[in-house]
Short mmCIF file of C-alpha atoms in Angstrom, two decimals:
data_model
loop_
_atom_site.label_atom_id
_atom_site.label_comp_id
_atom_site.label_asym_id
_atom_site.label_seq_id
_atom_site.Cartn_x
_atom_site.Cartn_y
_atom_site.Cartn_z
CA MET A 1 37.33 75.18 -19.20
CA ALA A 2 35.03 73.51 -16.72
CA THR A 3 35.19 69.85 -16.10
CA GLU A 4 32.26 67.53 -15.84
CA VAL A 5 31.35 64.24 -14.32
CA SER A 6 32.08 62.35 -17.47
CA GLN A 7 34.84 60.36 -15.76
CA LEU A 8 32.29 58.86 -13.40
CA GLN A 9 29.63 56.51 -14.48
CA PRO A 10 27.06 56.75 -11.68
CA ALA A 11 25.25 53.57 -10.88
CA VAL A 12 21.71 54.85 -11.32
CA ASN A 13 20.15 51.52 -12.17
CA ALA A 14 19.06 48.76 -9.79
CA GLY A 15 19.48 50.89 -6.76
CA LEU A 16 23.24 50.96 -7.06
CA ARG A 17 24.63 54.40 -6.33
CA ALA A 18 28.28 55.41 -6.54
CA GLN A 19 29.74 55.13 -3.06
CA THR A 20 32.55 57.66 -2.95
CA ALA A 21 34.97 57.95 -0.09
CA HIS A 22 35.59 61.46 1.31
CA SER A 23 39.16 61.53 0.14
CA PRO A 24 40.96 64.73 -1.01
CA ILE A 25 39.10 66.27 -4.00
CA PRO A 26 40.61 67.80 -7.12
CA ARG A 27 40.43 71.57 -7.03
CA HIS A 28 38.24 72.92 -9.79
CA ARG A 29 34.70 71.66 -9.54
CA LEU A 30 31.66 71.72 -11.75
CA LEU A 31 28.52 69.66 -11.47
CA LEU A 32 26.77 68.09 -14.41
CA GLY A 33 23.32 66.97 -14.55
CA ALA A 34 22.59 64.01 -12.34
CA SER A 35 19.64 64.57 -10.02
CA HIS A 36 18.60 63.05 -6.76
CA GLY A 37 15.62 62.13 -4.77
CA GLN A 38 13.13 59.42 -3.97
CA GLN A 39 10.43 58.50 -6.41
CA GLY A 40 7.10 59.23 -4.87
CA SER A 41 4.11 61.51 -5.23
CA HIS A 42 5.88 63.61 -7.87
CA ALA A 43 6.34 60.66 -10.26
CA ARG A 44 4.27 61.04 -13.37
CA ARG A 45 1.33 58.66 -14.02
CA PRO A 46 1.08 58.16 -17.77
CA ARG A 47 -1.58 56.14 -19.59
CA PRO A 48 -1.18 52.34 -19.15
CA SER A 49 0.18 51.93 -22.71
CA ALA A 50 2.60 54.81 -22.29
CA ALA A 51 3.61 53.43 -18.83
CA ARG A 52 4.44 50.08 -20.33
CA SER A 53 6.45 51.77 -23.06
CA SER A 54 8.28 53.91 -20.53
CA VAL A 55 9.16 50.89 -18.37
CA SER A 56 10.46 48.99 -21.39
CA LYS A 57 12.53 51.87 -22.70
CA THR A 58 13.88 52.66 -19.26
CA PHE A 59 14.96 49.05 -18.82
CA LEU A 60 16.71 49.17 -22.24
CA ALA A 61 18.43 52.46 -21.24
CA ARG A 62 19.80 50.73 -18.14
CA LEU A 63 21.11 47.94 -20.27
CA CYS A 64 22.80 50.46 -22.55
CA GLU A 65 24.37 52.10 -19.54
CA GLN A 66 25.85 48.82 -18.35
CA ALA A 67 27.15 48.09 -21.86
CA GLU A 68 28.44 51.71 -22.14
CA ARG A 69 26.42 52.28 -25.30
CA TYR A 70 25.46 55.81 -24.42
CA ASP A 71 24.30 56.93 -27.86
CA GLU A 72 21.56 54.31 -27.76
CA MET A 73 20.85 55.15 -24.12
CA VAL A 74 20.15 58.74 -25.29
CA THR A 75 17.75 57.47 -27.92
CA PHE A 76 15.68 55.42 -25.45
CA MET A 77 15.50 58.16 -22.83
CA LYS A 78 14.52 60.78 -25.43
CA GLU A 79 11.59 58.53 -26.34
CA VAL A 80 10.63 58.31 -22.67
CA ALA A 81 10.80 62.12 -22.38
CA LYS A 82 8.51 62.53 -25.36
CA LEU A 83 5.80 60.31 -23.92
CA GLY A 84 4.59 63.32 -21.93
CA GLY A 85 4.25 64.07 -18.26
CA GLU A 86 6.96 64.68 -15.74
CA LEU A 87 9.85 62.19 -15.60
CA THR A 88 10.39 60.28 -12.44
CA VAL A 89 13.62 60.87 -10.58
CA ASP A 90 15.06 57.60 -11.90
CA GLU A 91 14.16 58.52 -15.52
CA ARG A 92 15.59 61.98 -15.02
CA ASN A 93 18.85 60.43 -13.75
CA LEU A 94 19.08 58.06 -16.73
CA LEU A 95 18.49 60.89 -19.25
CA SER A 96 21.12 63.04 -17.59
CA VAL A 97 23.70 60.27 -17.41
CA ALA A 98 23.11 59.34 -21.02
CA TYR A 99 23.68 62.83 -22.36
CA LYS A 100 26.51 63.44 -19.90
CA ASN A 101 28.49 60.55 -21.30
CA VAL A 102 27.75 61.35 -24.92
CA VAL A 103 28.83 64.95 -24.62
CA GLY A 104 31.58 64.24 -22.04
CA THR A 105 33.67 62.04 -24.25
CA ARG A 106 33.54 64.60 -27.03
CA ARG A 107 34.41 67.48 -24.74
CA ALA A 108 37.36 65.54 -23.42
CA SER A 109 38.45 64.81 -26.99
CA TRP A 110 38.13 68.47 -27.89
CA ARG A 111 40.32 69.54 -25.04
CA ILE A 112 43.05 67.05 -26.00
CA ILE A 113 43.01 68.01 -29.70
CA SER A 114 42.98 71.72 -28.86
CA SER A 115 46.03 71.26 -26.64
CA ILE A 116 47.90 69.36 -29.35
CA GLU A 117 46.94 72.09 -31.83
CA GLN A 118 48.40 74.78 -29.58
CA LYS A 119 51.68 72.85 -29.20
CA GLU A 120 51.96 72.31 -32.95
CA GLU A 121 51.30 76.04 -33.54
CA SER A 122 54.11 76.93 -31.17
CA LYS A 123 56.41 74.74 -33.21
CA GLY A 124 55.37 76.45 -36.41
CA SER A 125 54.16 73.20 -37.95
CA GLU A 126 51.61 74.63 -40.39
CA LYS A 127 50.94 71.28 -42.13
CA HIS A 128 50.12 69.53 -38.83
CA VAL A 129 48.04 72.49 -37.57
CA ALA A 130 45.86 72.38 -40.68
CA ILE A 131 45.17 68.68 -40.23
CA ILE A 132 44.51 69.08 -36.48
CA LYS A 133 42.21 72.05 -37.06
CA GLN A 134 40.10 70.11 -39.49
CA TYR A 135 39.73 67.24 -36.99
CA ARG A 136 38.94 69.63 -34.15
CA GLN A 137 36.16 71.15 -36.27
CA LYS A 138 34.70 67.69 -36.80
CA ILE A 139 34.54 67.18 -33.06
CA GLU A 140 32.95 70.59 -32.61
CA THR A 141 30.29 69.66 -35.14
CA GLU A 142 29.49 66.55 -33.11
CA LEU A 143 29.43 68.57 -29.88
CA GLU A 144 27.02 71.10 -31.43
CA THR A 145 24.73 68.33 -32.60
CA VAL A 146 24.53 66.71 -29.15
CA CYS A 147 24.04 69.99 -27.32
CA LYS A 148 21.30 71.13 -29.73
CA ASP A 149 19.66 67.78 -29.35
CA VAL A 150 19.39 67.87 -25.57
CA LEU A 151 18.30 71.54 -25.69
CA GLU A 152 15.48 70.59 -28.03
CA VAL A 153 14.31 67.83 -25.61
CA LEU A 154 14.44 70.26 -22.69
CA ASP A 155 12.52 73.01 -24.46
CA GLU A 156 9.87 70.77 -26.02
CA SER A 157 9.26 68.10 -23.40
CA LEU A 158 11.10 68.37 -20.12
CA ILE A 159 10.72 72.04 -19.06
CA PRO A 160 7.07 72.31 -20.13
CA ASN A 161 6.17 69.19 -18.12
CA ALA A 162 8.17 70.09 -15.04
CA ALA A 163 5.73 70.38 -12.13
CA THR A 164 7.96 70.48 -9.09
CA GLY A 165 10.41 73.16 -8.03
CA GLU A 166 13.17 70.57 -7.96
CA SER A 167 12.60 69.45 -11.51
CA LYS A 168 12.29 73.03 -12.76
CA VAL A 169 15.63 73.93 -11.25
CA PHE A 170 17.22 70.73 -12.53
CA TYR A 171 16.12 71.25 -16.12
CA HIS A 172 16.90 74.91 -16.31
CA LYS A 173 20.29 74.24 -14.78
CA MET A 174 20.82 71.50 -17.42
CA LYS A 175 19.78 73.95 -20.14
CA GLY A 176 22.38 76.39 -18.86
CA ASP A 177 25.03 73.68 -18.87
CA TYR A 178 24.51 72.68 -22.50
CA HIS A 179 24.47 76.25 -23.72
CA ARG A 180 27.68 76.78 -21.79
CA TYR A 181 29.22 73.77 -23.58
CA LEU A 182 28.38 75.40 -26.90
CA ALA A 183 30.02 78.65 -25.72
CA GLU A 184 33.19 76.78 -24.76
CA PHE A 185 34.29 76.17 -28.37
CA ALA A 186 32.23 78.77 -30.26
CA SER A 187 33.57 82.18 -31.26
CA GLY A 188 32.20 85.53 -32.28
CA GLU A 189 28.41 85.98 -32.39
CA LYS A 190 27.77 82.29 -31.81
CA ARG A 191 29.69 82.32 -28.56
CA LYS A 192 27.93 85.51 -27.46
CA ASN A 193 24.50 83.98 -28.19
CA ALA A 194 25.31 80.73 -26.38
CA ALA A 195 26.63 82.65 -23.33
CA THR A 196 23.49 84.77 -23.23
CA ALA A 197 21.24 81.75 -23.41
CA ALA A 198 23.26 79.93 -20.70
CA HIS A 199 23.03 82.96 -18.41
CA GLU A 200 19.29 83.23 -18.88
CA ALA A 201 18.79 79.51 -18.15
CA TYR A 202 21.01 79.62 -15.00
CA LYS A 203 19.15 82.77 -13.88
CA SER A 204 15.72 81.05 -14.33
CA ALA A 205 16.96 78.10 -12.33
CA THR A 206 18.27 80.39 -9.58
CA ASP A 207 14.99 82.31 -9.32
CA VAL A 208 13.09 79.05 -8.66
CA ALA A 209 15.83 77.55 -6.39
CA GLN A 210 15.79 80.58 -4.08
CA THR A 211 12.07 80.23 -3.45
CA GLU A 212 11.45 76.49 -3.59
CA LEU A 213 14.67 74.73 -2.55
CA THR A 214 16.52 75.04 0.74
CA PRO A 215 20.07 76.53 0.63
CA THR A 216 21.42 73.09 1.51
CA HIS A 217 19.58 71.17 -1.26
CA PRO A 218 22.22 69.51 -3.46
CA ILE A 219 20.58 70.66 -6.70
CA ARG A 220 20.60 74.23 -5.48
CA LEU A 221 24.21 73.92 -4.39
CA GLY A 222 25.07 72.29 -7.70
CA LEU A 223 23.41 75.12 -9.55
CA ALA A 224 25.50 77.65 -7.71
CA LEU A 225 28.64 75.61 -8.49
CA ASN A 226 27.91 75.56 -12.22
CA PHE A 227 26.66 79.10 -12.46
CA SER A 228 29.79 80.37 -10.70
CA VAL A 229 32.06 78.45 -13.07
CA PHE A 230 30.11 79.93 -15.99
CA TYR A 231 30.94 83.41 -14.69
CA TYR A 232 34.57 82.55 -14.22
CA GLU A 233 35.25 80.63 -17.44
CA ILE A 234 32.82 81.91 -20.02
CA LEU A 235 32.19 85.51 -18.93
CA ASN A 236 35.72 85.96 -17.48
CA SER A 237 34.21 87.49 -14.36
CA PRO A 238 36.10 86.14 -11.30
CA ASP A 239 34.54 88.65 -8.93
CA ARG A 240 31.02 87.60 -9.78
CA ALA A 241 32.02 83.91 -9.75
CA CYS A 242 33.56 84.20 -6.29
CA HIS A 243 30.63 86.25 -4.95
CA LEU A 244 28.06 83.68 -6.16
CA ALA A 245 30.03 80.72 -4.82
CA LYS A 246 30.66 82.36 -1.47
CA GLN A 247 27.05 83.38 -1.06
CA ALA A 248 25.83 79.87 -1.73
CA PHE A 249 28.35 78.44 0.67
CA ASP A 250 27.49 80.90 3.43
CA ASP A 251 23.71 80.38 3.02
CA ALA A 252 24.17 76.66 3.31
CA ILE A 253 26.43 76.93 6.37
CA ALA A 254 23.68 78.80 8.19
CA GLU A 255 21.32 75.82 7.86
CA LEU A 256 23.55 72.81 8.38
CA ASP A 257 22.34 72.15 11.90
CA SER A 258 18.88 71.24 10.67
CA LEU A 259 20.08 68.45 8.32
CA SER A 260 20.06 64.72 8.95
CA GLU A 261 23.36 62.94 8.98
CA GLU A 262 23.04 61.63 5.40
CA SER A 263 21.91 65.02 4.06
CA TYR A 264 24.73 66.66 6.01
CA ARG A 265 27.34 64.53 4.23
CA ASP A 266 25.83 65.13 0.80
CA SER A 267 25.47 68.84 1.18
CA THR A 268 28.82 69.51 2.77
CA LEU A 269 30.53 67.53 0.04
CA ILE A 270 29.23 69.93 -2.67
CA MET A 271 29.97 72.85 -0.32
CA GLN A 272 33.57 71.69 -0.20
CA LEU A 273 33.70 71.85 -3.98
CA LEU A 274 32.48 75.48 -3.84
CA ARG A 275 35.13 76.32 -1.32
CA ASP A 276 37.84 74.64 -3.32
CA ASN A 277 36.90 76.64 -6.36
CA LEU A 278 37.06 79.84 -4.31
CA THR A 279 40.55 78.87 -3.11
CA LEU A 280 41.74 78.13 -6.62
CA TRP A 281 40.26 81.21 -8.18
CA THR A 282 41.60 83.48 -5.49
CA SER A 283 45.07 81.98 -5.84
CA SER A 284 45.01 82.33 -9.67
CA ASP A 285 43.83 85.92 -9.52
CA ASN A 286 46.58 86.73 -7.08
CA GLY A 287 49.08 85.68 -9.64
CA GLU A 288 50.31 82.51 -8.05
CA PRO A 289 51.85 80.58 -10.99
CA GLU A 290 51.31 77.13 -9.56
CA ALA A 291 47.63 77.70 -9.02
CA ALA A 292 47.26 79.09 -12.55
CA ALA A 293 49.03 76.10 -13.99
CA GLU A 294 47.04 73.59 -12.01
CA ALA A 295 43.60 75.02 -12.88
CA PRO A 296 43.23 73.43 -16.34
CA LYS A 297 44.43 70.04 -14.99
CA ALA A 298 42.00 70.15 -12.09
CA GLU A 299 39.19 71.15 -14.43
CA GLU A 300 39.56 67.83 -16.28
CA LYS A 301 39.04 65.71 -13.17
CA THR A 302 36.37 67.11 -10.94
CA GLU A 303 32.82 66.19 -10.15
CA GLU A 304 32.75 62.55 -9.35
CA LYS A 305 32.06 63.09 -5.65
CA ALA A 306 29.64 65.95 -6.21
CA GLU A 307 27.53 63.93 -8.55
CA ALA A 308 27.53 60.97 -6.18
CA ALA A 309 26.33 63.24 -3.44
CA GLU A 310 23.49 64.50 -5.64
CA GLU A 311 22.36 61.06 -6.55
CA LYS A 312 22.34 59.78 -2.98
CA ALA A 313 20.60 62.79 -1.49
CA PRO A 314 16.94 62.49 -0.45
CA GLU A 315 14.38 64.46 -2.45
CA GLU A 316 13.25 66.62 0.43
CA GLN A 317 15.67 67.95 2.98
#
């Protein structure tokens, strides 16, 4: 079970970015959604009326973020996305943060309820298990609704209007993430279909990233991080997960000398998350009980620093 950045509420608005100290990082990492970069020549230029509407709804979305009303934040940013044209980096961040929080709270709830359900099953408490199962299914329905909602926005508005390599990678990566979330709780044919769709989206993002983003670009590194976790957790393929994570790490290492000091910090932070995953997965596969026991706990805590690094990073490295 991969953890997301739902514990962190990145300060996207008003130029405030999460300033995270480089303290020890939890061990199992996965990156969700937030992008980075400077608004500039890539920002869309909608019609004046659409521009005014976009500014107004973006401002309201920032208010919702401050008030922690993420469902409404999603509504406003969906409307911005449907105005047409490519989102600015700031708009992209707001959309990502909105959905991240809406889905993140439900994913956290699902993990807790599933854990309680397993404990009650081990006790043989059939009455409690039946009640818990019904409630878990309610959460799964909510999760499915949110995931399908963001996937519809991606397919109908965001991906068709993506003009830069960075935005294409970001949105295909996001598509892979939300299909993966569906696969986390689905079973049978539904799980298989969600996993296939996630793999295709991650592969599309990787194809663009390898030609249009440098190996040290935070979005490319974040993609490798998520794709490798997908292999490990959804496809149960630790060898492929480790190979992908190690390749991304090694490719980035080879180009670190060309980075500025700020880019160096951001990129190496995400690289550390890749390396931590490799350490955890190798320990678990070698049968070390402590590592195996720690993995689920670490999965629930990860990505705050990785997302902060993505948000602070410059658009071009």
